[in-house]
Amino acid sequence: TNNYYPQRDGHIPELDNESTTTSELLQAHLPTAKVVKAFNHIYAAQLTTDGRPAGSTNRRALVIAGDDAGAKATVTRLLDQFGFDTVDAGPLKEGWRIQRDTPGYGPRRTAEELRRDLAAAKRYADE
C-alpha cells in the first residue's frame, strides 16, 4: 500500500482523524483481495542494494501488516528471497505503526530495532 501525505494526496478525513489506515482503505476498495502492507518504508533502489542472505549479521528487516495469515506468509517468503527479515506488525489496522513520521519509517533497521520502533510509535493525535 502507499503512504499518505496530505500535501500530495489532499486531505482524506478518515486518515486525518486516524479512524482508518491507508491499507484498510485499500482493502475496503478491493474487498476480495488479500492486502498486505509491505515495502512502504524502504526506498525502491534499496531493494536491490540492502538485501543480505538469511542469518547475516545486521540483516535489514521490513515490516508487514495484514489480515490474512496466508498472504502474510507469502510476503514473508518474498522478503526473505529479496534478502530481508520480516517483522509482523499484526493486522492492517496496526499498519499505522510504520507510516511517515514514526520511528521505523525510513531508516535501515534490524528486526530487533524495528520491533522497538513499532512499540514506540505514536499516533499523530498523541504527539
Short mmCIF file of C-alpha atoms in Angstrom, two decimals:
data_model
loop_
_atom_site.label_atom_id
_atom_site.label_comp_id
_atom_site.label_asym_id
_atom_site.label_seq_id
_atom_site.Cartn_x
_atom_site.Cartn_y
_atom_site.Cartn_z
CA THR A 1 0.00 0.00 0.00
CA ASN A 2 1.08 3.60 -0.22
CA ASN A 3 1.96 6.30 2.27
CA TYR A 4 -0.40 9.16 2.96
CA TYR A 5 0.97 12.66 2.51
CA PRO A 6 -1.87 15.23 2.74
CA GLN A 7 0.17 17.87 0.92
CA ARG A 8 0.46 15.50 -2.05
CA ASP A 9 -2.75 13.47 -1.77
CA GLY A 10 -5.15 16.10 -0.48
CA HIS A 11 -6.88 15.69 2.86
CA ILE A 12 -8.71 12.43 3.44
CA PRO A 13 -10.83 12.83 6.60
CA GLU A 14 -10.64 9.16 7.65
CA LEU A 15 -6.86 9.30 7.52
CA ASP A 16 -6.60 12.73 9.09
CA ASN A 17 -8.66 11.62 12.11
CA GLU A 18 -6.87 8.26 12.16
CA SER A 19 -10.09 6.24 12.15
CA THR A 20 -8.54 4.01 9.47
CA THR A 21 -5.26 3.42 7.66
CA THR A 22 -4.27 3.59 4.00
CA SER A 23 -4.09 -0.20 3.96
CA GLU A 24 -7.59 -0.56 5.38
CA LEU A 25 -8.91 1.91 2.80
CA LEU A 26 -7.31 -0.14 0.04
CA GLN A 27 -8.77 -3.34 1.48
CA ALA A 28 -12.22 -1.72 1.55
CA HIS A 29 -11.86 -0.78 -2.14
CA LEU A 30 -10.67 -4.29 -3.03
CA PRO A 31 -12.77 -6.48 -0.71
CA THR A 32 -11.79 -9.81 -2.28
CA ALA A 33 -8.07 -9.00 -2.29
CA LYS A 34 -5.67 -10.11 0.42
CA VAL A 35 -3.87 -6.85 1.16
CA VAL A 36 -0.53 -6.93 2.95
CA LYS A 37 1.22 -3.69 3.80
CA ALA A 38 4.91 -4.04 2.93
CA PHE A 39 7.69 -2.09 1.21
CA ASN A 40 6.32 1.29 2.33
CA HIS A 41 9.34 2.19 4.45
CA ILE A 42 12.19 1.42 2.07
CA TYR A 43 13.32 3.32 -1.00
CA ALA A 44 12.87 1.28 -4.17
CA ALA A 45 16.58 1.45 -5.02
CA GLN A 46 17.44 -0.08 -1.63
CA LEU A 47 15.53 -3.23 -2.55
CA THR A 48 18.43 -4.07 -4.85
CA THR A 49 21.27 -2.96 -2.55
CA ASP A 50 20.26 -3.73 1.06
CA GLY A 51 19.31 -7.41 0.82
CA ARG A 52 21.54 -9.95 2.59
CA PRO A 53 21.47 -13.76 2.93
CA ALA A 54 19.38 -15.20 5.76
CA GLY A 55 21.30 -15.30 9.02
CA SER A 56 23.57 -12.38 8.08
CA THR A 57 24.59 -10.10 10.93
CA ASN A 58 22.57 -6.88 10.96
CA ARG A 59 20.28 -8.07 8.16
CA ARG A 60 17.77 -5.36 7.34
CA ALA A 61 14.15 -6.07 8.24
CA LEU A 62 10.91 -4.79 6.79
CA VAL A 63 7.52 -4.57 8.47
CA ILE A 64 4.38 -6.21 7.17
CA ALA A 65 0.77 -5.87 8.31
CA GLY A 66 -2.21 -7.79 7.04
CA ASP A 67 -5.40 -9.59 7.93
CA ASP A 68 -4.74 -12.83 6.03
CA ALA A 69 -2.15 -15.20 7.51
CA GLY A 70 -1.53 -16.98 4.22
CA ALA A 71 -0.93 -13.75 2.34
CA LYS A 72 1.46 -12.57 5.06
CA ALA A 73 3.35 -15.87 4.83
CA THR A 74 3.71 -15.38 1.07
CA VAL A 75 5.04 -11.84 1.54
CA THR A 76 7.42 -13.05 4.26
CA ARG A 77 8.87 -15.64 1.85
CA LEU A 78 9.19 -12.97 -0.85
CA LEU A 79 11.01 -10.62 1.53
CA ASP A 80 13.38 -13.42 2.51
CA GLN A 81 14.10 -14.10 -1.17
CA PHE A 82 14.89 -10.41 -1.59
CA GLY A 83 17.26 -10.62 1.40
CA PHE A 84 15.21 -9.09 4.22
CA ASP A 85 13.91 -10.28 7.57
CA THR A 86 10.25 -9.66 8.35
CA VAL A 87 8.63 -8.06 11.39
CA ASP A 88 4.88 -8.68 11.57
CA ALA A 89 3.04 -5.66 12.99
CA GLY A 90 -0.22 -7.60 13.10
CA PRO A 91 -3.46 -6.78 11.27
CA LEU A 92 -3.86 -3.97 8.75
CA LYS A 93 -5.20 -1.67 11.47
CA GLU A 94 -1.73 -1.74 13.09
CA GLY A 95 -0.02 -0.61 9.89
CA TRP A 96 -0.02 2.97 11.16
CA ARG A 97 2.98 1.99 13.30
CA ILE A 98 5.19 2.16 10.19
CA GLN A 99 3.76 5.21 8.45
CA ARG A 100 5.50 8.54 7.89
CA ASP A 101 6.80 10.29 11.00
CA THR A 102 7.07 7.09 13.06
CA PRO A 103 10.46 5.90 14.38
CA GLY A 104 10.85 2.96 11.99
CA TYR A 105 9.75 4.74 8.84
CA GLY A 106 12.75 5.16 6.55
CA PRO A 107 15.94 4.27 8.40
CA ARG A 108 17.68 0.96 7.91
CA ARG A 109 16.71 -1.28 10.83
CA THR A 110 17.24 -4.85 12.00
CA ALA A 111 14.26 -6.90 13.17
CA GLU A 112 15.04 -6.15 16.82
CA GLU A 113 15.29 -2.42 16.14
CA LEU A 114 12.03 -2.41 14.18
CA ARG A 115 10.19 -4.19 16.98
CA ARG A 116 11.30 -1.43 19.36
CA ASP A 117 10.28 1.22 16.81
CA LEU A 118 6.83 -0.30 16.39
CA ALA A 119 6.33 -0.35 20.16
CA ALA A 120 7.45 3.29 20.42
CA ALA A 121 5.25 4.56 17.57
CA LYS A 122 2.65 7.17 18.46
CA ARG A 123 -0.40 8.26 16.54
CA TYR A 124 -0.33 11.83 15.27
CA ALA A 125 -3.05 12.80 17.74
CA ASP A 126 -0.91 11.54 20.63
CA GLU A 127 2.10 13.72 19.81
#
